[in-house]
Coordinates of C-alpha atoms in Angstrom, one line a residue:
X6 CA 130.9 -110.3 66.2
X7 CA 134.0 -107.9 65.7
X8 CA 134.8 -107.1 69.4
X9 CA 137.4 -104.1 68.3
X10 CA 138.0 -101.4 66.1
X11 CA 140.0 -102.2 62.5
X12 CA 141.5 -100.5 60.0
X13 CA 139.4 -101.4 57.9
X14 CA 136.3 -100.5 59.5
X15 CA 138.4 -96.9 59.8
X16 CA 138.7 -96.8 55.3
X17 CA 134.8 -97.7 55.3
X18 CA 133.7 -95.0 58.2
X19 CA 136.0 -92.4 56.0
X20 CA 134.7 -93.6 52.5
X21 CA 131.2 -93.4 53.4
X22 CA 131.9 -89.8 54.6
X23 CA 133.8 -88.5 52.0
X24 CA 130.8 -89.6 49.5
X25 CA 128.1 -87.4 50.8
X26 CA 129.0 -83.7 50.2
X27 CA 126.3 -82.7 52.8
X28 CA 128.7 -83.6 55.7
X29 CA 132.0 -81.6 54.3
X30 CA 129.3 -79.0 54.6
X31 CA 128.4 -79.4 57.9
X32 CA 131.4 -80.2 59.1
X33 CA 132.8 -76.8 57.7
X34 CA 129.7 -75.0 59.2
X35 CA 130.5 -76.7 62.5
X36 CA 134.0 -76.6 62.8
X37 CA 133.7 -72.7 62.2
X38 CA 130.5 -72.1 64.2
X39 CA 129.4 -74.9 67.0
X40 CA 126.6 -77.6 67.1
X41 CA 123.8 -75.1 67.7
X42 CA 124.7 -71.9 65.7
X43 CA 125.6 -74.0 62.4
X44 CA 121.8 -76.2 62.9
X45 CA 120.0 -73.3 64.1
X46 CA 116.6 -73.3 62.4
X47 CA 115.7 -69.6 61.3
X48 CA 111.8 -70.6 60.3
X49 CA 111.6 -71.3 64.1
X50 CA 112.6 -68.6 65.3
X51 CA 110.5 -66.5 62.8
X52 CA 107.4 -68.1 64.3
X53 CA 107.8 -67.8 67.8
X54 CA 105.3 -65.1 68.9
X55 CA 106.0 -63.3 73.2
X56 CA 101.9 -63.1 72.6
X57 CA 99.2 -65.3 74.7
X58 CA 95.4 -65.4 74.8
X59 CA 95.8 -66.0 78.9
X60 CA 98.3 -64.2 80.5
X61 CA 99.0 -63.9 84.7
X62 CA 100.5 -60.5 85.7
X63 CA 103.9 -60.7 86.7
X64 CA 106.9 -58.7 88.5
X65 CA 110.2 -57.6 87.8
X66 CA 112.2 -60.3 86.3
X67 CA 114.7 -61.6 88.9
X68 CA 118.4 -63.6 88.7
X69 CA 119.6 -65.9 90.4
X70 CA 123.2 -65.6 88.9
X71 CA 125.5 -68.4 89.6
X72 CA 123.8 -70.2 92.2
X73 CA 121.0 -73.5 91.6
X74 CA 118.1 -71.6 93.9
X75 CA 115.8 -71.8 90.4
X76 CA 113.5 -73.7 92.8
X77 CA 113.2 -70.9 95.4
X78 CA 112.9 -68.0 92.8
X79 CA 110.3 -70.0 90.8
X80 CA 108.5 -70.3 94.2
X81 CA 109.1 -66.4 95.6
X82 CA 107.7 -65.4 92.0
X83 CA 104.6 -66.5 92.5
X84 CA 104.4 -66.1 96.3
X85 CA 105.4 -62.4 95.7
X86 CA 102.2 -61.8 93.1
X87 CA 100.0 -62.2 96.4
X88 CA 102.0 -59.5 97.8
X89 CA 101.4 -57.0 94.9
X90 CA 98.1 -57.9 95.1
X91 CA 97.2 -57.2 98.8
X92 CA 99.5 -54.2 98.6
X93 CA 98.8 -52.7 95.4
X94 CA 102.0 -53.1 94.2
X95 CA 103.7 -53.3 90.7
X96 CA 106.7 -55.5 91.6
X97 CA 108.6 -56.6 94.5
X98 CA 110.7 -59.2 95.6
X99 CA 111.4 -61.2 98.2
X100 CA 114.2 -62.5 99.9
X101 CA 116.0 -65.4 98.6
X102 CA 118.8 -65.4 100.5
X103 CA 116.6 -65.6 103.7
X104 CA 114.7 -68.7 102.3
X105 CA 118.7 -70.0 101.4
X106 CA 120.0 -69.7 104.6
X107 CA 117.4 -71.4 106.1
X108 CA 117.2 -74.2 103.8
X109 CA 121.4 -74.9 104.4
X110 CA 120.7 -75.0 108.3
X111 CA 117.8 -78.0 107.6
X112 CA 119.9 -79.8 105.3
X113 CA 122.7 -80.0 107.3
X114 CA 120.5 -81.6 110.1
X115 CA 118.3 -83.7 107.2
X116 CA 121.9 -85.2 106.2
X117 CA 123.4 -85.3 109.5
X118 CA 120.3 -87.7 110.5
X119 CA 120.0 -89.4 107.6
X120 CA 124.0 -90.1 108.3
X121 CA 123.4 -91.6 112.0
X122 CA 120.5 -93.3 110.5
X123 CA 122.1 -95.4 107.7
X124 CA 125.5 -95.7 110.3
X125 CA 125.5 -99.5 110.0
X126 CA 125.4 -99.3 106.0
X127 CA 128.7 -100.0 104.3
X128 CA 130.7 -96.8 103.6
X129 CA 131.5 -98.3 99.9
X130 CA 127.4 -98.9 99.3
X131 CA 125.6 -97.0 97.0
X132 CA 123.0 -95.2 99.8
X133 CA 125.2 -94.2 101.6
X134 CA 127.8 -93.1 98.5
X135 CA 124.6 -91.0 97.5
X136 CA 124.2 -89.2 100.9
X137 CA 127.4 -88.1 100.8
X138 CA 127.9 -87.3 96.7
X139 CA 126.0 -83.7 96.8
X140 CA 124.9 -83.5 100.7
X141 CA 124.2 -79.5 100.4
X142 CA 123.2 -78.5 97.0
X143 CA 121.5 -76.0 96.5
X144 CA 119.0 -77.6 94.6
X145 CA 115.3 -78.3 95.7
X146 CA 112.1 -78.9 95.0
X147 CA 108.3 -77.6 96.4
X148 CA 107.7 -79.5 98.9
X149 CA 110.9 -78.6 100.4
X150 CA 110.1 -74.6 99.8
X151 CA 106.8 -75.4 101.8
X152 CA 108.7 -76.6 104.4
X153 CA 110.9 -73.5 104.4
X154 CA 108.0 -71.1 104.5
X155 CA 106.1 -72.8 107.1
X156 CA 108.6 -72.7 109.7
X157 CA 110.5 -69.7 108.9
X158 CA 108.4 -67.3 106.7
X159 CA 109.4 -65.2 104.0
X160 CA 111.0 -61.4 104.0
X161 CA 111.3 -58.7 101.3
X162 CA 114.6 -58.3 99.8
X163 CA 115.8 -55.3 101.1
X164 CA 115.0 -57.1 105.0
X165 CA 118.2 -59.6 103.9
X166 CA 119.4 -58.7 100.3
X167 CA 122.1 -61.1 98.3
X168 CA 125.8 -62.0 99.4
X169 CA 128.7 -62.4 97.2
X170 CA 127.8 -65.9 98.8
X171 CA 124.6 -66.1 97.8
X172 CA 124.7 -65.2 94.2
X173 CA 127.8 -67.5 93.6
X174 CA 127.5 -70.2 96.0
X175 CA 130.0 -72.5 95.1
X176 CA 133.2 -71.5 97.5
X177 CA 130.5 -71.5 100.0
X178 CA 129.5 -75.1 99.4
X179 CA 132.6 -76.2 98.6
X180 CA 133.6 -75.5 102.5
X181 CA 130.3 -76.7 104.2
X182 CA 130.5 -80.1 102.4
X183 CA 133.9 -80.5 103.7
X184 CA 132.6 -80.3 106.8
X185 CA 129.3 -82.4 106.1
X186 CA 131.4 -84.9 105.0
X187 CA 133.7 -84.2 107.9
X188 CA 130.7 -84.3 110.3
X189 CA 129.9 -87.8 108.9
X190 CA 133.1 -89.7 109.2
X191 CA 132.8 -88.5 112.9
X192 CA 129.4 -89.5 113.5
X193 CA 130.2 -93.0 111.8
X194 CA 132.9 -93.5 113.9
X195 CA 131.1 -92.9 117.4
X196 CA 128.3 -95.0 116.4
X197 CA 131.2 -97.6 115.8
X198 CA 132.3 -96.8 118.9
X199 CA 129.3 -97.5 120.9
X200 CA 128.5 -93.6 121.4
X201 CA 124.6 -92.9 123.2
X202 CA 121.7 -91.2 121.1
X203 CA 122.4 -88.4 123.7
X204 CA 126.0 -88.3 122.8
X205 CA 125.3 -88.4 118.9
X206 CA 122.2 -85.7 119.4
X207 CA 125.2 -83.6 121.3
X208 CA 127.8 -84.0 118.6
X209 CA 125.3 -83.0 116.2
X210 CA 124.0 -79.5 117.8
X211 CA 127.8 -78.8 117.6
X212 CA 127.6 -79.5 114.2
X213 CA 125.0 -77.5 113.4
X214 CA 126.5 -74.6 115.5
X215 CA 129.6 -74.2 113.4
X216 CA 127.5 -74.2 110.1
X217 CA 125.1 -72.0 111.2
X218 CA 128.2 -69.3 112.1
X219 CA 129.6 -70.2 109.1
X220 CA 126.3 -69.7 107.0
X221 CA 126.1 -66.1 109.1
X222 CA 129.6 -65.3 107.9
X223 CA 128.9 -66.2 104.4
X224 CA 125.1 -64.7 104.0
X225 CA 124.5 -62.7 107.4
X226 CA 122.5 -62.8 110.1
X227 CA 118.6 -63.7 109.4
X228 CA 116.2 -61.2 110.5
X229 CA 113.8 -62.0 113.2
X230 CA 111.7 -58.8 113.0
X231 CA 111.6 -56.2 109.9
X232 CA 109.9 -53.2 108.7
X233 CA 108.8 -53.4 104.8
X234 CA 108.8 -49.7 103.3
X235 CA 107.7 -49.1 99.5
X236 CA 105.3 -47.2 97.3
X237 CA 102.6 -48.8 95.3
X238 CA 101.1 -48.4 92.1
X239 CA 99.3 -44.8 93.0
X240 CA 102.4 -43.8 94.5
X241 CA 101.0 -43.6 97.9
X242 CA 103.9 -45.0 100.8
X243 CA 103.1 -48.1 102.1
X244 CA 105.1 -49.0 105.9
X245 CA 104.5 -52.5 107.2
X246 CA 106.0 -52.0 110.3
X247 CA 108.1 -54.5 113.1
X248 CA 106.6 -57.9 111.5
X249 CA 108.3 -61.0 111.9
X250 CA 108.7 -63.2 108.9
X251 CA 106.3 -66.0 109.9
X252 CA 103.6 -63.3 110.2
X253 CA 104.8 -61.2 107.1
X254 CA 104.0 -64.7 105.4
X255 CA 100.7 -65.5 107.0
X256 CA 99.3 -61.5 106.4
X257 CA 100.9 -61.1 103.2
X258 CA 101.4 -64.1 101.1
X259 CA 98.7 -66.2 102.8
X260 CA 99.0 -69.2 100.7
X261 CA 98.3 -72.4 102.2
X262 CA 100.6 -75.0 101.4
X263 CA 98.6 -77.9 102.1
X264 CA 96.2 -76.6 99.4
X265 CA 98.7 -77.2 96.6
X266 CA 99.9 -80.9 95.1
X267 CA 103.1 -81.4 92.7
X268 CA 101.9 -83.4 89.9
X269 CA 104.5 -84.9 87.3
X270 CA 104.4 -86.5 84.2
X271 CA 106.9 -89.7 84.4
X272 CA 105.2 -91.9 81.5
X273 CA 107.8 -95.2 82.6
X274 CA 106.8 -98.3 83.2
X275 CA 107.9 -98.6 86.9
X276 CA 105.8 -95.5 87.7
X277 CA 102.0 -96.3 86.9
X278 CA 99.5 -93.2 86.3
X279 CA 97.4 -92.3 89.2
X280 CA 99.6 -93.6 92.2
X281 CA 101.3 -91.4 94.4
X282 CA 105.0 -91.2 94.7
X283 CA 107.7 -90.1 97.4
X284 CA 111.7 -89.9 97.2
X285 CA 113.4 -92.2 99.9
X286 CA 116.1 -89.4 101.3
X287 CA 115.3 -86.5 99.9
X288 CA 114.1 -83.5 101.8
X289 CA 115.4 -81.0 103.7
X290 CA 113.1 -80.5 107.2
X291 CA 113.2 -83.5 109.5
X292 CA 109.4 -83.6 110.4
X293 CA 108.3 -81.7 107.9
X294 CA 106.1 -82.5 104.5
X295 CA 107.8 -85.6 102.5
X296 CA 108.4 -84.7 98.8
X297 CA 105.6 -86.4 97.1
X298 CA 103.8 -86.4 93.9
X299 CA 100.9 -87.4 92.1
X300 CA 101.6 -89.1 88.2
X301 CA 98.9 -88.3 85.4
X302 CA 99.3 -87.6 81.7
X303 CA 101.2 -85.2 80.2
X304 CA 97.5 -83.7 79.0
X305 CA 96.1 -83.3 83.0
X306 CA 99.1 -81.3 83.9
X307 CA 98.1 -78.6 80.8
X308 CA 94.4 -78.9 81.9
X309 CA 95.4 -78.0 85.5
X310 CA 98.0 -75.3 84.8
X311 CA 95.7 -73.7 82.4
X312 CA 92.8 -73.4 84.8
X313 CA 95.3 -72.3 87.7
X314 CA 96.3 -69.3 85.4
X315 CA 92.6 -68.0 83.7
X316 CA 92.0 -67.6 87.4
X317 CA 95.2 -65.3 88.0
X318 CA 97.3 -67.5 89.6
X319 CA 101.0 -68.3 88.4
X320 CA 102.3 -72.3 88.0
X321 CA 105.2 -73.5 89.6
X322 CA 107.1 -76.1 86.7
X323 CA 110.0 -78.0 86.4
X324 CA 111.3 -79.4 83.5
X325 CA 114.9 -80.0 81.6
X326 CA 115.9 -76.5 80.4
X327 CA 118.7 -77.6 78.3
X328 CA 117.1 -79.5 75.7
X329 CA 115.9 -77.9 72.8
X330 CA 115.9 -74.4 74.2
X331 CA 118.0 -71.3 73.5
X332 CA 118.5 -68.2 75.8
X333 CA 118.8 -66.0 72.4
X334 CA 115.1 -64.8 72.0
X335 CA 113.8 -67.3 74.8
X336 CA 112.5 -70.6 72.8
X337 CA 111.8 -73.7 74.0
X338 CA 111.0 -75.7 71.0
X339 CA 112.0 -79.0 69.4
X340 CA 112.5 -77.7 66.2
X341 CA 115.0 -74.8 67.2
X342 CA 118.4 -77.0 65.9
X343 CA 117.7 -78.5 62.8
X344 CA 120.7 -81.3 64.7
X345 CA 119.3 -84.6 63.1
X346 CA 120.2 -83.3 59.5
X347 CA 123.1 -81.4 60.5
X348 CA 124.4 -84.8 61.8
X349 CA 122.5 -87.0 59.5
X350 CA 121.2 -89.5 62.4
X351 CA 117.7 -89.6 64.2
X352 CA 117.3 -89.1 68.0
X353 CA 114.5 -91.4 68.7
X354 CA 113.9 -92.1 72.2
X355 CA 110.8 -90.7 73.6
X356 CA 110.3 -89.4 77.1
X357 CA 109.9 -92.5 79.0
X358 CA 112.8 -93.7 77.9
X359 CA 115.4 -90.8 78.1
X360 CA 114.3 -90.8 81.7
X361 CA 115.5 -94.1 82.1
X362 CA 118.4 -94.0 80.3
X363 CA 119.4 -90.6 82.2
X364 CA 119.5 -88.5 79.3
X365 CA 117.2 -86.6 80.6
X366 CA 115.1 -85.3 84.3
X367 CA 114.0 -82.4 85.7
X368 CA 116.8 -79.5 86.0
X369 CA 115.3 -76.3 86.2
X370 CA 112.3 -75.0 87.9
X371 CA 110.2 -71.6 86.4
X372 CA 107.0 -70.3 86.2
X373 CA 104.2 -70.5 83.8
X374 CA 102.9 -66.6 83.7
X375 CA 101.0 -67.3 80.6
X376 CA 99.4 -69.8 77.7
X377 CA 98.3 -69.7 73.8
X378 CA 94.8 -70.9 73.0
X379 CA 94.0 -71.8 69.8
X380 CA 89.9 -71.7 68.1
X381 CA 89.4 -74.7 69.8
X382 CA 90.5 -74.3 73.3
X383 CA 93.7 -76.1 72.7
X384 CA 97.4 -74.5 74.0
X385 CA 99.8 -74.1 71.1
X386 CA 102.5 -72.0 73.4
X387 CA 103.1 -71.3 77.0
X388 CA 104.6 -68.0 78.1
X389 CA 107.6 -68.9 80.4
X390 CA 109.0 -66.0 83.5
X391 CA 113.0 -67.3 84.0
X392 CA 115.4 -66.5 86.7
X393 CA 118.4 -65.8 85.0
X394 CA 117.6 -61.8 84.7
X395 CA 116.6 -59.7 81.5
X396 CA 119.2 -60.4 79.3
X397 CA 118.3 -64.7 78.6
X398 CA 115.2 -65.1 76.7
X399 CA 113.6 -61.7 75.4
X400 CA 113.4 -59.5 78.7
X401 CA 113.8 -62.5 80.8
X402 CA 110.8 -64.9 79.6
X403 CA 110.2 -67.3 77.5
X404 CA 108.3 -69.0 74.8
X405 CA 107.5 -72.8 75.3
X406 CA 105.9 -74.7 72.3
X407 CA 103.3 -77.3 73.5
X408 CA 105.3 -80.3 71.7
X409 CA 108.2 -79.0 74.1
X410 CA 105.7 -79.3 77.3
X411 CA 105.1 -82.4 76.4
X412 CA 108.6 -84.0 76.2
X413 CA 110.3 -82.0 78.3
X414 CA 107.8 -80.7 81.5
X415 CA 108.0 -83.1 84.1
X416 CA 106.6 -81.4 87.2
X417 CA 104.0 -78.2 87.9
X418 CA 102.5 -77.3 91.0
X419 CA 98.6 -76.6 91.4
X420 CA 96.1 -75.7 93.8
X421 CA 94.1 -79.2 94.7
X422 CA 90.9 -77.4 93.5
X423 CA 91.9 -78.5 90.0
X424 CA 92.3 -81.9 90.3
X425 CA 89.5 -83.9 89.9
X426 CA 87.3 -86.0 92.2
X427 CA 88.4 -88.9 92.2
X428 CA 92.5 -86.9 91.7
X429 CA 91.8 -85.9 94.7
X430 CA 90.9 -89.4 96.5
X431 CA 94.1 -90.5 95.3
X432 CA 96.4 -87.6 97.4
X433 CA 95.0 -89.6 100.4
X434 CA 96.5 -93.2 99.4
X435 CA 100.0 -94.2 100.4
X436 CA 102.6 -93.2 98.5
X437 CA 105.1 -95.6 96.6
X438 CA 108.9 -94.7 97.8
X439 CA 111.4 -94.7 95.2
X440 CA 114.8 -95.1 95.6
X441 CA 117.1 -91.8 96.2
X442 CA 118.6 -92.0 93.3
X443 CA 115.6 -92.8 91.0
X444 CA 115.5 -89.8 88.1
X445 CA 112.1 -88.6 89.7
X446 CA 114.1 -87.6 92.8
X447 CA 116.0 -84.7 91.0
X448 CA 116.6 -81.4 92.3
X449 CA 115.8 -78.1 90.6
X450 CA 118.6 -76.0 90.5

């Protein structure tokens, strides 16, 4: 076998490229216009249709600008359609800078523990090179937003409105690793040394004082009290007066968490349908609700989801945004880039395996507001509410075509009324724990 790359390998690859006129074509097209805009496929684009057969009413279409909360605005935007509800209200918003700083102040404990925890693990091993790779993203996933709600509520956005910092975190980030990763060399160190749990459970409320000033600096102060002013949709004023946001949650939002269940779609071998799953390391609450997840076909998720929205009720999702999608007209469709005969070549894998050869997990989180039905009950589109504001996809949503769902959705989030029977049995059996970095343990951001 030919280990290296010859000249005349180099006169073959050019010969067989200079015979087909269809690449000088697309190379021209390419060269001049990018990947995307020279394989765009028009007849796609001509078929997509912003009309569905079941459709969940929706607010305001929000942003979350240059920051990776995808996972908490997915999760305010349906939270927020209780509020409208009990209210009578045509949009609102609430706060995701509250529900931000909240979730920096738990990580920063989550990672500090997980730190003093896995103190006697080499520095050079891969666990502990993983804690400290990305230790405050802002990344996350539902579970970890339950946790956030549970102990800390939820506010409107006027109660604690967007920083600079929260709407472009990454100077803010950049400083509070440092000090994370600060933080852990110290900790490290005094385990080394022989320091006391008492002395490491000192050093570490230090810790967490100087990143809860600096999170106050960066986003402000949380509120612990608020008063919610607004009009509704018969213009009367509504006044919600001196609430805290544990019982703004409770009287307002009243969903319980412990009533919904993430179920994915992983279709690899190491992951067997109908078992439960959890992420070793990955959470954000130190005795709160472990990440977990329920595996079942690609075709239980859609039966779930749908029922979940002829009811009323938005779906939580995750997927991988970037494949097959553009934010010109909102599509999400396989068929969009015509890029196999631009470039001549087949891309073949199939979900199972770009999971496992990490070309591809679960990136971005939205929420299903809507789904196509066809004569026979079947979905043919899904009607997609984004966080990147009005101006991606047409007037901030998008369209999703079914084949897309089903090679590119890897997570939603439903009420357990929708599972089955014997689903339901199964939420009750031990979870398997996958290693941190297994694909399934990705963050929405």
């Amino acid at each position: 076998m030919q280990s290296v790359i010859t000249g005349e390998m180099l006169q073959g690859f050019e010969e067989k490229f200079e015979k087909d006129p269809v690449n000088r074509v697309a190379m021209n097209a390419t060269v001049k216009n990018g990947i995307n805009a020279s394989a765009d496929n028009f007849r796609a684009r001509r078929d997509t249709r912003h009309d569905f057969s079941v459709k969940v009413e929706t607010g305001e279409i929000t942003n979350q600008k240059s920051s990776g909360r995808c996972w908490m605005f997915a999760a305010l935007n349906v939270m927020r359609l209780e509020v409208m509800k009990k209210l009578n209200l045509k949009t609102c918003e609430l706060s995701q800078n509250y529900s931000l700083f909240w979730d920096k102040l738990e990580k920063t404990n989550y990672f500090l523990e997980s730190i003093i925890e896995t103190a006697d693990e080499p520095l050079e091993g891969r666990l502990v090179h993983h804690l400290l790779t990305d230790p405050l993203c802002d990344g996350g996933q539902w579970d970890m937003f339950a946790n956030i709600v549970e102990k800390y509520g939820v506010v409107p956005k006027d109660a604690m409105p967007e920083s600079v910092s929260s709407s472009a975190t990454a100077e803010m980030n950049r400083y509070l690793t440092c000090k994370l990763r600060e933080f852990a060399c110290t900790l490290r160190e005094a385990v080394k040394g022989g320091a006391s749990e008492d002395d490491l459970a000192s050093m570490k409320e230090e810790m967490l004082s100087t990143v809860y000033r600096m999170l106050c600096i960066c986003l402000g102060t949380p509120p612990k009290k608020f008063t919610y002013e607004t009009r509704d949709k018969d213009d009367k004023f509504v006044r919600v007066a001196d609430i805290t946001p544990q019982d703004f949650y409770k009287e307002y939002v009243g969903l319980d968490m412990d009533d919904y269940v993430s179920v994915i779609n992983a279709p690899t071998a190491d992951k067997p349908y109908e078992r439960m799953y959890t992420v070793s390391y990955l959470g954000n609450i130190k005795g709160g609700r472990d990440v977990t997840y329920l595996n079942l076909p690609a075709e239980e998720l859609k039966r779930m989801a749908i029922a979940q929205m002829k009811d009323g009720n938005a779906v939580w999702f995750g997927s991988d945004v970037g494949q097959s999608s553009s934010r010109d007209g909102g599509l999400m469709d396989l068929d969009i880039y015509d890029v196999e005969d631009l470039f001549s070549t087949k891309f073949s894998m199939d979900k199972a395996q770009r999971l496992d050869y990490g070309e591809s997990l679960m990136t971005h989180a939205m929420v299903l507001t809507g789904v196509n039905l066809d004569e026979d009950g079947k979905p043919n589109r899904w009607r997609v509410e984004n966080s990147w504001g009005k101006d991606a996809g047409k007037d901030g949503y998008y369209v999703m075509t079914d084949r897309w769902f089903d090679e590119f959705t890897y997570q939603i989030v439903v009420n357990k009324k929708y599972l089955t029977n014997d689903q339901k049995k199964l939420l009750d059996t031990e979870p398997i724990a996958l290693k941190p970095w297994d694909p399934m343990g990705s963050l929405a951001r």
